[in-house]
């Protein structure tokens, strides 16, 4: 078998590892919170809030605003078009001669990770890997082969007579991002998906409580993005403790073509 190429850029490898790095970061924060709680130094958090009374002004007809923290939560739906869910998959050679098949998918702007699966090197002999994606019950099949690169994923196709899901699948090769599968309507490309993050910030003791609100325009894999967001297209504000005294905080978020207004109400 050819030795895996070292041409794959560091940025692409980092993008593939981003979901695992995020989970590790969350675990580290939780471990720190637990340790401080055990030693009597509790971290400070403002009251949690939820979104009410969402409105949109501007070019809202092709806009979807979803939660960046919870799947299936839609705060504003101005479009009647079906959204296209896009996935990044890879089949990389891991330790001890294993092929690691993994990836993640954006479903209505929310990232969902696929279950990681490992195979022996015999999978390179044209064996099909059957799998489903979070947005669909359709069965797809991937085929891997010795590509001479770090990523051995060669093709993805529908494993049934008809696949009804609205899905695009991509992978990253040495030469760049490649589309392997597409069942999305072209009209779905007009939909702009914004994601809303809202949560109290974590502070040490004797520090004023603050609350972070951010809205980002989601950049899907088809755009070539490795961050998942359109740089410079969004809104972010940190509310100080003096602004959090009332039960309701009114937010006006200008994100360019549209302006979202909503209330953050104490739980």
mmCIF file of N, CA and C in Angstrom, residues 4-128:
data_model
loop_
_atom_site.group_PDB
_atom_site.id
_atom_site.type_symbol
_atom_site.label_atom_id
_atom_site.label_comp_id
_atom_site.label_asym_id
_atom_site.label_seq_id
_atom_site.Cartn_x
_atom_site.Cartn_y
_atom_site.Cartn_z
ATOM 1 N N UNK A 4 0.786 7.131 3.139
ATOM 2 C CA UNK A 4 -0.083 8.315 3.097
ATOM 3 C C UNK A 4 0.716 9.565 2.789
ATOM 4 N N UNK A 5 0.165 10.409 1.926
ATOM 5 C CA UNK A 5 0.823 11.666 1.572
ATOM 6 C C UNK A 5 0.836 12.621 2.748
ATOM 7 N N UNK A 6 1.846 13.426 2.860
ATOM 8 C CA UNK A 6 1.956 14.443 3.911
ATOM 9 C C UNK A 6 1.540 15.805 3.398
ATOM 10 N N UNK A 7 0.913 15.839 2.218
ATOM 11 C CA UNK A 7 0.568 17.126 1.612
ATOM 12 C C UNK A 7 -0.602 17.808 2.279
ATOM 13 N N UNK A 8 -1.443 17.059 3.000
ATOM 14 C CA UNK A 8 -2.636 17.654 3.582
ATOM 15 C C UNK A 8 -2.237 18.763 4.532
ATOM 16 N N UNK A 9 -2.766 19.949 4.308
ATOM 17 C CA UNK A 9 -2.355 21.113 5.081
ATOM 18 C C UNK A 9 -2.757 20.991 6.530
ATOM 19 N N UNK A 10 -1.997 21.689 7.392
ATOM 20 C CA UNK A 10 -2.291 21.686 8.833
ATOM 21 C C UNK A 10 -3.680 22.219 9.101
ATOM 22 N N UNK A 11 -4.116 23.237 8.339
ATOM 23 C CA UNK A 11 -5.434 23.835 8.589
ATOM 24 C C UNK A 11 -6.544 22.836 8.327
ATOM 25 N N UNK A 12 -6.410 21.976 7.292
ATOM 26 C CA UNK A 12 -7.448 20.997 7.010
ATOM 27 C C UNK A 12 -7.482 19.919 8.088
ATOM 28 N N UNK A 13 -6.286 19.494 8.559
ATOM 29 C CA UNK A 13 -6.259 18.507 9.637
ATOM 30 C C UNK A 13 -6.888 19.080 10.898
ATOM 31 N N UNK A 14 -6.607 20.366 11.166
ATOM 32 C CA UNK A 14 -7.167 21.019 12.340
ATOM 33 C C UNK A 14 -8.682 21.097 12.241
ATOM 34 N N UNK A 15 -9.211 21.365 11.023
ATOM 35 C CA UNK A 15 -10.664 21.431 10.836
ATOM 36 C C UNK A 15 -11.315 20.092 11.115
ATOM 37 N N UNK A 16 -10.648 18.993 10.702
ATOM 38 C CA UNK A 16 -11.200 17.674 10.948
ATOM 39 C C UNK A 16 -11.219 17.340 12.437
ATOM 40 N N UNK A 17 -10.239 17.880 13.184
ATOM 41 C CA UNK A 17 -10.142 17.595 14.609
ATOM 42 C C UNK A 17 -10.927 18.566 15.461
ATOM 43 N N UNK A 18 -11.526 19.620 14.855
ATOM 44 C CA UNK A 18 -12.200 20.667 15.619
ATOM 45 C C UNK A 18 -13.289 20.136 16.535
ATOM 46 N N UNK A 19 -14.192 19.212 16.078
ATOM 47 C CA UNK A 19 -15.232 18.719 16.984
ATOM 48 C C UNK A 19 -14.662 18.043 18.218
ATOM 49 N N UNK A 20 -13.552 17.253 18.050
ATOM 50 C CA UNK A 20 -12.951 16.590 19.195
ATOM 51 C C UNK A 20 -12.312 17.593 20.132
ATOM 52 N N UNK A 21 -11.684 18.656 19.581
ATOM 53 C CA UNK A 21 -11.069 19.687 20.404
ATOM 54 C C UNK A 21 -12.124 20.425 21.208
ATOM 55 N N UNK A 22 -13.304 20.657 20.591
ATOM 56 C CA UNK A 22 -14.389 21.346 21.291
ATOM 57 C C UNK A 22 -14.870 20.516 22.469
ATOM 58 N N UNK A 23 -15.055 19.204 22.261
ATOM 59 C CA UNK A 23 -15.499 18.340 23.351
ATOM 60 C C UNK A 23 -14.474 18.301 24.473
ATOM 61 N N UNK A 24 -13.185 18.282 24.120
ATOM 62 C CA UNK A 24 -12.142 18.277 25.141
ATOM 63 C C UNK A 24 -12.157 19.564 25.947
ATOM 64 N N UNK A 25 -12.416 20.689 25.255
ATOM 65 C CA UNK A 25 -12.484 21.976 25.948
ATOM 66 C C UNK A 25 -13.628 22.034 26.936
ATOM 67 N N UNK A 26 -14.793 21.510 26.520
ATOM 68 C CA UNK A 26 -15.962 21.490 27.411
ATOM 69 C C UNK A 26 -15.682 20.629 28.637
ATOM 70 N N UNK A 27 -15.044 19.477 28.411
ATOM 71 C CA UNK A 27 -14.720 18.595 29.533
ATOM 72 C C UNK A 27 -13.766 19.271 30.500
ATOM 73 N N UNK A 28 -12.800 20.038 29.973
ATOM 74 C CA UNK A 28 -11.836 20.723 30.832
ATOM 75 C C UNK A 28 -12.516 21.774 31.692
ATOM 76 N N UNK A 29 -13.453 22.525 31.086
ATOM 77 C CA UNK A 29 -14.176 23.547 31.855
ATOM 78 C C UNK A 29 -15.001 22.908 32.959
ATOM 79 N N UNK A 30 -15.686 21.801 32.630
ATOM 80 C CA UNK A 30 -16.503 21.137 33.644
ATOM 81 C C UNK A 30 -15.640 20.583 34.772
ATOM 82 N N UNK A 31 -14.463 20.060 34.437
ATOM 83 C CA UNK A 31 -13.567 19.548 35.462
ATOM 84 C C UNK A 31 -13.087 20.668 36.376
ATOM 85 N N UNK A 32 -12.815 21.832 35.783
ATOM 86 C CA UNK A 32 -12.385 22.978 36.583
ATOM 87 C C UNK A 32 -13.486 23.425 37.520
ATOM 88 N N UNK A 33 -14.729 23.466 37.007
ATOM 89 C CA UNK A 33 -15.852 23.862 37.848
ATOM 90 C C UNK A 33 -16.016 22.907 39.022
ATOM 91 N N UNK A 34 -15.897 21.601 38.752
ATOM 92 C CA UNK A 34 -16.054 20.607 39.799
ATOM 93 C C UNK A 34 -14.967 20.767 40.855
ATOM 94 N N UNK A 35 -13.729 20.979 40.419
ATOM 95 C CA UNK A 35 -12.618 21.122 41.361
ATOM 96 C C UNK A 35 -12.824 22.344 42.249
ATOM 97 N N UNK A 36 -13.230 23.441 41.656
ATOM 98 C CA UNK A 36 -13.415 24.651 42.451
ATOM 99 C C UNK A 36 -14.586 24.511 43.414
ATOM 100 N N UNK A 37 -15.621 23.791 42.980
ATOM 101 C CA UNK A 37 -16.755 23.562 43.869
ATOM 102 C C UNK A 37 -16.327 22.732 45.068
ATOM 103 N N UNK A 38 -15.469 21.736 44.814
ATOM 104 C CA UNK A 38 -15.019 20.876 45.903
ATOM 105 C C UNK A 38 -14.155 21.628 46.902
ATOM 106 N N UNK A 39 -13.403 22.631 46.434
ATOM 107 C CA UNK A 39 -12.516 23.381 47.315
ATOM 108 C C UNK A 39 -13.180 24.630 47.878
ATOM 109 N N UNK A 40 -14.464 24.822 47.552
ATOM 110 C CA UNK A 40 -15.201 25.931 48.134
ATOM 111 C C UNK A 40 -15.121 27.231 47.370
ATOM 112 N N UNK A 41 -14.490 27.236 46.203
ATOM 113 C CA UNK A 41 -14.372 28.457 45.398
ATOM 114 C C UNK A 41 -15.315 28.334 44.198
ATOM 115 N N UNK A 42 -16.580 28.623 44.399
ATOM 116 C CA UNK A 42 -17.580 28.451 43.351
ATOM 117 C C UNK A 42 -17.412 29.507 42.267
ATOM 118 N N UNK A 43 -17.634 29.094 41.034
ATOM 119 C CA UNK A 43 -17.634 30.034 39.932
ATOM 120 C C UNK A 43 -18.939 30.815 39.925
ATOM 121 N N UNK A 44 -18.900 32.002 39.348
ATOM 122 C CA UNK A 44 -20.054 32.888 39.349
ATOM 123 C C UNK A 44 -20.739 32.857 37.990
ATOM 124 N N UNK A 45 -22.070 32.758 38.031
ATOM 125 C CA UNK A 45 -22.871 32.762 36.808
ATOM 126 C C UNK A 45 -24.097 33.630 37.003
ATOM 127 N N UNK A 46 -24.453 34.403 35.971
ATOM 128 C CA UNK A 46 -25.720 35.134 35.996
ATOM 129 C C UNK A 46 -26.862 34.150 35.817
ATOM 130 N N UNK A 47 -28.084 34.614 36.061
ATOM 131 C CA UNK A 47 -29.261 33.773 35.856
ATOM 132 C C UNK A 47 -29.389 33.378 34.389
ATOM 133 N N UNK A 48 -29.770 32.137 34.139
ATOM 134 C CA UNK A 48 -30.013 31.690 32.767
ATOM 135 C C UNK A 48 -31.277 32.345 32.223
ATOM 136 N N UNK A 49 -31.346 32.494 30.905
ATOM 137 C CA UNK A 49 -32.485 33.132 30.260
ATOM 138 C C UNK A 49 -32.899 32.340 29.033
ATOM 139 N N UNK A 50 -34.082 32.643 28.533
ATOM 140 C CA UNK A 50 -34.567 32.026 27.300
ATOM 141 C C UNK A 50 -35.115 33.114 26.377
ATOM 142 N N UNK A 51 -35.279 32.762 25.107
ATOM 143 C CA UNK A 51 -35.663 33.725 24.068
ATOM 144 C C UNK A 51 -37.179 33.773 23.920
ATOM 145 N N UNK A 52 -37.714 34.994 23.874
ATOM 146 C CA UNK A 52 -39.131 35.209 23.592
ATOM 147 C C UNK A 52 -39.288 36.388 22.639
ATOM 148 N N UNK A 53 -40.449 36.439 21.971
ATOM 149 C CA UNK A 53 -40.858 37.597 21.155
ATOM 150 C C UNK A 53 -39.855 37.932 20.051
ATOM 151 N N UNK A 54 -39.424 36.918 19.305
ATOM 152 C CA UNK A 54 -38.471 37.135 18.215
ATOM 153 C C UNK A 54 -39.149 37.772 17.005
ATOM 154 N N UNK A 55 -38.539 38.833 16.467
ATOM 155 C CA UNK A 55 -39.004 39.450 15.217
ATOM 156 C C UNK A 55 -37.810 39.686 14.311
ATOM 157 N N UNK A 56 -38.091 39.844 13.024
ATOM 158 C CA UNK A 56 -37.053 40.094 12.038
ATOM 159 C C UNK A 56 -37.515 41.201 11.106
ATOM 160 N N UNK A 57 -36.639 42.160 10.832
ATOM 161 C CA UNK A 57 -36.911 43.201 9.851
ATOM 162 C C UNK A 57 -35.768 43.245 8.841
ATOM 163 N N UNK A 58 -36.092 43.672 7.622
ATOM 164 C CA UNK A 58 -35.101 43.677 6.558
ATOM 165 C C UNK A 58 -35.396 42.584 5.555
ATOM 166 N N UNK A 59 -34.343 41.993 4.987
ATOM 167 C CA UNK A 59 -34.494 40.950 3.974
ATOM 168 C C UNK A 59 -34.656 39.589 4.654
ATOM 169 N N UNK A 60 -35.830 39.365 5.220
ATOM 170 C CA UNK A 60 -36.058 38.193 6.084
ATOM 171 C C UNK A 60 -36.677 37.000 5.367
ATOM 172 N N UNK A 61 -37.017 37.148 4.082
ATOM 173 C CA UNK A 61 -37.798 36.098 3.413
ATOM 174 C C UNK A 61 -37.007 34.808 3.211
ATOM 175 N N UNK A 62 -35.675 34.887 3.149
ATOM 176 C CA UNK A 62 -34.861 33.687 2.954
ATOM 177 C C UNK A 62 -33.947 33.438 4.155
ATOM 178 N N UNK A 63 -34.454 33.737 5.348
ATOM 179 C CA UNK A 63 -33.636 33.679 6.559
ATOM 180 C C UNK A 63 -34.163 32.628 7.526
ATOM 181 N N UNK A 64 -33.239 31.924 8.154
ATOM 182 C CA UNK A 64 -33.550 30.989 9.216
ATOM 183 C C UNK A 64 -32.619 31.295 10.383
ATOM 184 N N UNK A 65 -33.189 31.484 11.588
ATOM 185 C CA UNK A 65 -32.399 31.718 12.796
ATOM 186 C C UNK A 65 -32.614 30.535 13.731
ATOM 187 N N UNK A 66 -31.528 29.829 14.050
ATOM 188 C CA UNK A 66 -31.618 28.623 14.865
ATOM 189 C C UNK A 66 -30.698 28.755 16.075
ATOM 190 N N UNK A 67 -30.822 27.801 16.988
ATOM 191 C CA UNK A 67 -29.966 27.779 18.170
ATOM 192 C C UNK A 67 -28.605 27.203 17.829
ATOM 193 N N UNK A 68 -27.560 27.812 18.387
ATOM 194 C CA UNK A 68 -26.203 27.290 18.234
ATOM 195 C C UNK A 68 -25.899 26.253 19.314
ATOM 196 N N UNK A 69 -26.862 26.039 20.236
ATOM 197 C CA UNK A 69 -26.623 25.182 21.385
ATOM 198 C C UNK A 69 -27.533 23.963 21.453
ATOM 199 N N UNK A 70 -28.683 24.017 20.793
ATOM 200 C CA UNK A 70 -29.646 22.929 20.875
ATOM 201 C C UNK A 70 -30.139 22.562 19.478
ATOM 202 N N UNK A 71 -30.215 21.271 19.152
ATOM 203 C CA UNK A 71 -30.743 20.866 17.847
ATOM 204 C C UNK A 71 -32.248 21.097 17.768
ATOM 205 N N UNK A 72 -32.725 21.346 16.565
ATOM 206 C CA UNK A 72 -34.161 21.461 16.268
ATOM 207 C C UNK A 72 -34.826 22.694 16.867
ATOM 208 N N UNK A 73 -34.072 23.633 17.400
ATOM 209 C CA UNK A 73 -34.650 24.868 17.943
ATOM 210 C C UNK A 73 -34.545 25.960 16.873
ATOM 211 N N UNK A 74 -35.702 26.439 16.406
ATOM 212 C CA UNK A 74 -35.746 27.499 15.404
ATOM 213 C C UNK A 74 -36.405 28.727 16.023
ATOM 214 N N UNK A 75 -35.678 29.825 16.071
ATOM 215 C CA UNK A 75 -36.198 31.060 16.657
ATOM 216 C C UNK A 75 -36.968 31.895 15.627
ATOM 217 N N UNK A 76 -36.516 31.813 14.369
ATOM 218 C CA UNK A 76 -37.214 32.557 13.308
ATOM 219 C C UNK A 76 -37.082 31.770 12.012
ATOM 220 N N UNK A 77 -38.210 31.633 11.300
ATOM 221 C CA UNK A 77 -38.228 30.886 10.040
ATOM 222 C C UNK A 77 -38.952 31.722 9.004
ATOM 223 N N UNK A 78 -38.169 32.445 8.200
ATOM 224 C CA UNK A 78 -38.753 33.319 7.204
ATOM 225 C C UNK A 78 -38.806 32.708 5.826
ATOM 226 N N UNK A 79 -38.270 31.508 5.668
ATOM 227 C CA UNK A 79 -38.212 30.865 4.361
ATOM 228 C C UNK A 79 -39.154 29.678 4.290
ATOM 229 N N UNK A 80 -39.673 29.416 3.103
ATOM 230 C CA UNK A 80 -40.481 28.222 2.861
ATOM 231 C C UNK A 80 -39.670 27.150 2.142
ATOM 232 N N UNK A 81 -38.419 27.479 1.793
ATOM 233 C CA UNK A 81 -37.557 26.525 1.108
ATOM 234 C C UNK A 81 -37.001 25.494 2.096
ATOM 235 N N UNK A 82 -36.802 24.286 1.615
ATOM 236 C CA UNK A 82 -36.139 23.271 2.426
ATOM 237 C C UNK A 82 -34.656 23.591 2.520
ATOM 238 N N UNK A 83 -34.101 23.444 3.710
ATOM 239 C CA UNK A 83 -32.678 23.713 3.870
ATOM 240 C C UNK A 83 -31.867 22.496 3.450
ATOM 241 N N UNK A 84 -30.654 22.743 3.012
ATOM 242 C CA UNK A 84 -29.738 21.681 2.619
ATOM 243 C C UNK A 84 -28.796 21.397 3.785
ATOM 244 N N UNK A 85 -28.724 20.142 4.195
ATOM 245 C CA UNK A 85 -27.794 19.746 5.250
ATOM 246 C C UNK A 85 -26.500 19.277 4.606
ATOM 247 N N UNK A 86 -25.398 19.824 5.086
ATOM 248 C CA UNK A 86 -24.106 19.504 4.473
ATOM 249 C C UNK A 86 -23.192 18.829 5.486
ATOM 250 N N UNK A 87 -22.465 17.821 4.991
ATOM 251 C CA UNK A 87 -21.609 17.006 5.854
ATOM 252 C C UNK A 87 -20.188 16.984 5.324
ATOM 253 N N UNK A 88 -19.242 16.882 6.255
ATOM 254 C CA UNK A 88 -17.839 16.627 5.943
ATOM 255 C C UNK A 88 -17.502 15.241 6.499
ATOM 256 N N UNK A 89 -17.033 14.345 5.643
ATOM 257 C CA UNK A 89 -16.655 12.996 6.058
ATOM 258 C C UNK A 89 -15.203 12.733 5.686
ATOM 259 N N UNK A 90 -14.594 11.792 6.405
ATOM 260 C CA UNK A 90 -13.238 11.378 6.051
ATOM 261 C C UNK A 90 -13.015 9.939 6.500
ATOM 262 N N UNK A 91 -12.031 9.277 5.903
ATOM 263 C CA UNK A 91 -11.633 7.921 6.280
ATOM 264 C C UNK A 91 -10.113 7.935 6.356
ATOM 265 N N UNK A 92 -9.591 8.200 7.543
ATOM 266 C CA UNK A 92 -8.157 8.395 7.717
ATOM 267 C C UNK A 92 -7.507 7.170 8.349
ATOM 268 N N UNK A 93 -6.256 6.921 7.976
ATOM 269 C CA UNK A 93 -5.528 5.819 8.581
ATOM 270 C C UNK A 93 -5.091 6.219 9.981
ATOM 271 N N UNK A 94 -5.560 5.442 10.970
ATOM 272 C CA UNK A 94 -5.209 5.724 12.357
ATOM 273 C C UNK A 94 -4.081 4.849 12.834
ATOM 274 N N UNK A 95 -3.980 4.698 14.150
ATOM 275 C CA UNK A 95 -2.928 3.884 14.718
ATOM 276 C C UNK A 95 -3.199 2.399 14.504
ATOM 277 N N UNK A 96 -2.147 1.626 14.495
ATOM 278 C CA UNK A 96 -2.225 0.168 14.387
ATOM 279 C C UNK A 96 -2.931 -0.281 13.113
ATOM 280 N N UNK A 97 -2.755 0.482 12.036
ATOM 281 C CA UNK A 97 -3.277 0.051 10.746
ATOM 282 C C UNK A 97 -4.779 0.048 10.642
ATOM 283 N N UNK A 98 -5.448 0.954 11.346
ATOM 284 C CA UNK A 98 -6.897 1.040 11.269
ATOM 285 C C UNK A 98 -7.319 2.201 10.379
ATOM 286 N N UNK A 99 -8.486 2.052 9.752
ATOM 287 C CA UNK A 99 -9.105 3.135 9.007
ATOM 288 C C UNK A 99 -10.229 3.704 9.874
ATOM 289 N N UNK A 100 -10.145 4.988 10.180
ATOM 290 C CA UNK A 100 -11.122 5.653 11.037
ATOM 291 C C UNK A 100 -12.086 6.435 10.153
ATOM 292 N N UNK A 101 -13.358 6.030 10.174
ATOM 293 C CA UNK A 101 -14.407 6.681 9.384
ATOM 294 C C UNK A 101 -15.202 7.583 10.321
ATOM 295 N N UNK A 102 -15.235 8.888 10.014
ATOM 296 C CA UNK A 102 -15.890 9.842 10.914
ATOM 297 C C UNK A 102 -16.283 11.084 10.122
ATOM 298 N N UNK A 103 -16.888 12.042 10.816
ATOM 299 C CA UNK A 103 -17.284 13.291 10.183
ATOM 300 C C UNK A 103 -18.304 14.030 11.011
ATOM 301 N N UNK A 104 -18.838 15.080 10.448
ATOM 302 C CA UNK A 104 -19.892 15.840 11.111
ATOM 303 C C UNK A 104 -20.780 16.478 10.061
ATOM 304 N N UNK A 105 -21.974 16.879 10.488
ATOM 305 C CA UNK A 105 -22.959 17.425 9.562
ATOM 306 C C UNK A 105 -23.630 18.640 10.188
ATOM 307 N N UNK A 106 -23.949 19.625 9.353
ATOM 308 C CA UNK A 106 -24.739 20.767 9.789
ATOM 309 C C UNK A 106 -26.194 20.528 9.389
ATOM 310 N N UNK A 107 -27.071 20.412 10.387
ATOM 311 C CA UNK A 107 -28.505 20.228 10.161
ATOM 312 C C UNK A 107 -29.201 21.500 10.614
ATOM 313 N N UNK A 108 -29.759 22.267 9.660
ATOM 314 C CA UNK A 108 -30.331 23.580 9.964
ATOM 315 C C UNK A 108 -29.350 24.439 10.760
ATOM 316 N N UNK A 109 -28.079 24.379 10.373
ATOM 317 C CA UNK A 109 -27.072 25.216 11.000
ATOM 318 C C UNK A 109 -26.465 24.665 12.266
ATOM 319 N N UNK A 110 -27.045 23.588 12.829
ATOM 320 C CA UNK A 110 -26.524 23.007 14.070
ATOM 321 C C UNK A 110 -25.600 21.839 13.735
ATOM 322 N N UNK A 111 -24.414 21.823 14.342
ATOM 323 C CA UNK A 111 -23.458 20.768 14.040
ATOM 324 C C UNK A 111 -23.743 19.505 14.838
ATOM 325 N N UNK A 112 -23.822 18.380 14.130
ATOM 326 C CA UNK A 112 -23.996 17.082 14.767
ATOM 327 C C UNK A 112 -22.883 16.152 14.283
ATOM 328 N N UNK A 113 -22.193 15.528 15.226
ATOM 329 C CA UNK A 113 -21.082 14.647 14.892
ATOM 330 C C UNK A 113 -21.575 13.244 14.574
ATOM 331 N N UNK A 114 -20.953 12.603 13.603
ATOM 332 C CA UNK A 114 -21.265 11.222 13.282
ATOM 333 C C UNK A 114 -20.544 10.295 14.251
ATOM 334 N N UNK A 115 -21.112 9.126 14.446
ATOM 335 C CA UNK A 115 -20.458 8.113 15.284
ATOM 336 C C UNK A 115 -19.198 7.629 14.582
ATOM 337 N N UNK A 116 -18.066 7.693 15.293
ATOM 338 C CA UNK A 116 -16.792 7.260 14.728
ATOM 339 C C UNK A 116 -16.754 5.733 14.647
ATOM 340 N N UNK A 117 -16.304 5.228 13.504
ATOM 341 C CA UNK A 117 -16.199 3.787 13.310
ATOM 342 C C UNK A 117 -14.796 3.458 12.827
ATOM 343 N N UNK A 118 -14.298 2.301 13.229
ATOM 344 C CA UNK A 118 -12.957 1.892 12.812
ATOM 345 C C UNK A 118 -13.035 0.567 12.056
ATOM 346 N N UNK A 119 -12.147 0.415 11.078
ATOM 347 C CA UNK A 119 -12.103 -0.783 10.238
ATOM 348 C C UNK A 119 -10.652 -1.204 10.051
ATOM 349 N N UNK A 120 -10.473 -2.460 9.703
ATOM 350 C CA UNK A 120 -9.149 -2.943 9.342
ATOM 351 C C UNK A 120 -8.784 -2.485 7.943
ATOM 352 N N UNK A 121 -7.532 -2.705 7.566
ATOM 353 C CA UNK A 121 -7.065 -2.259 6.252
ATOM 354 C C UNK A 121 -7.729 -3.007 5.107
ATOM 355 N N UNK A 122 -8.435 -4.115 5.409
ATOM 356 C CA UNK A 122 -9.120 -4.832 4.337
ATOM 357 C C UNK A 122 -10.251 -4.013 3.731
ATOM 358 N N UNK A 123 -10.693 -2.961 4.458
ATOM 359 C CA UNK A 123 -11.751 -2.109 3.919
ATOM 360 C C UNK A 123 -11.277 -1.377 2.667
ATOM 361 N N UNK A 124 -9.963 -1.286 2.488
ATOM 362 C CA UNK A 124 -9.411 -0.626 1.299
ATOM 363 C C UNK A 124 -9.600 -1.457 0.039
ATOM 364 N N UNK A 125 -10.075 -2.685 0.180
ATOM 365 C CA UNK A 125 -10.266 -3.564 -0.977
ATOM 366 C C UNK A 125 -11.638 -3.407 -1.604
ATOM 367 N N UNK A 126 -12.250 -2.226 -1.444
ATOM 368 C CA UNK A 126 -13.517 -1.959 -2.099
ATOM 369 C C UNK A 126 -14.737 -2.352 -1.301
ATOM 370 N N UNK A 127 -14.594 -2.519 0.014
ATOM 371 C CA UNK A 127 -15.738 -2.854 0.857
ATOM 372 C C UNK A 127 -16.571 -1.600 1.109
ATOM 373 N N UNK A 128 -17.898 -1.709 0.986
ATOM 374 C CA UNK A 128 -18.784 -0.570 1.223
ATOM 375 C C UNK A 128 -19.039 -0.381 2.718
#
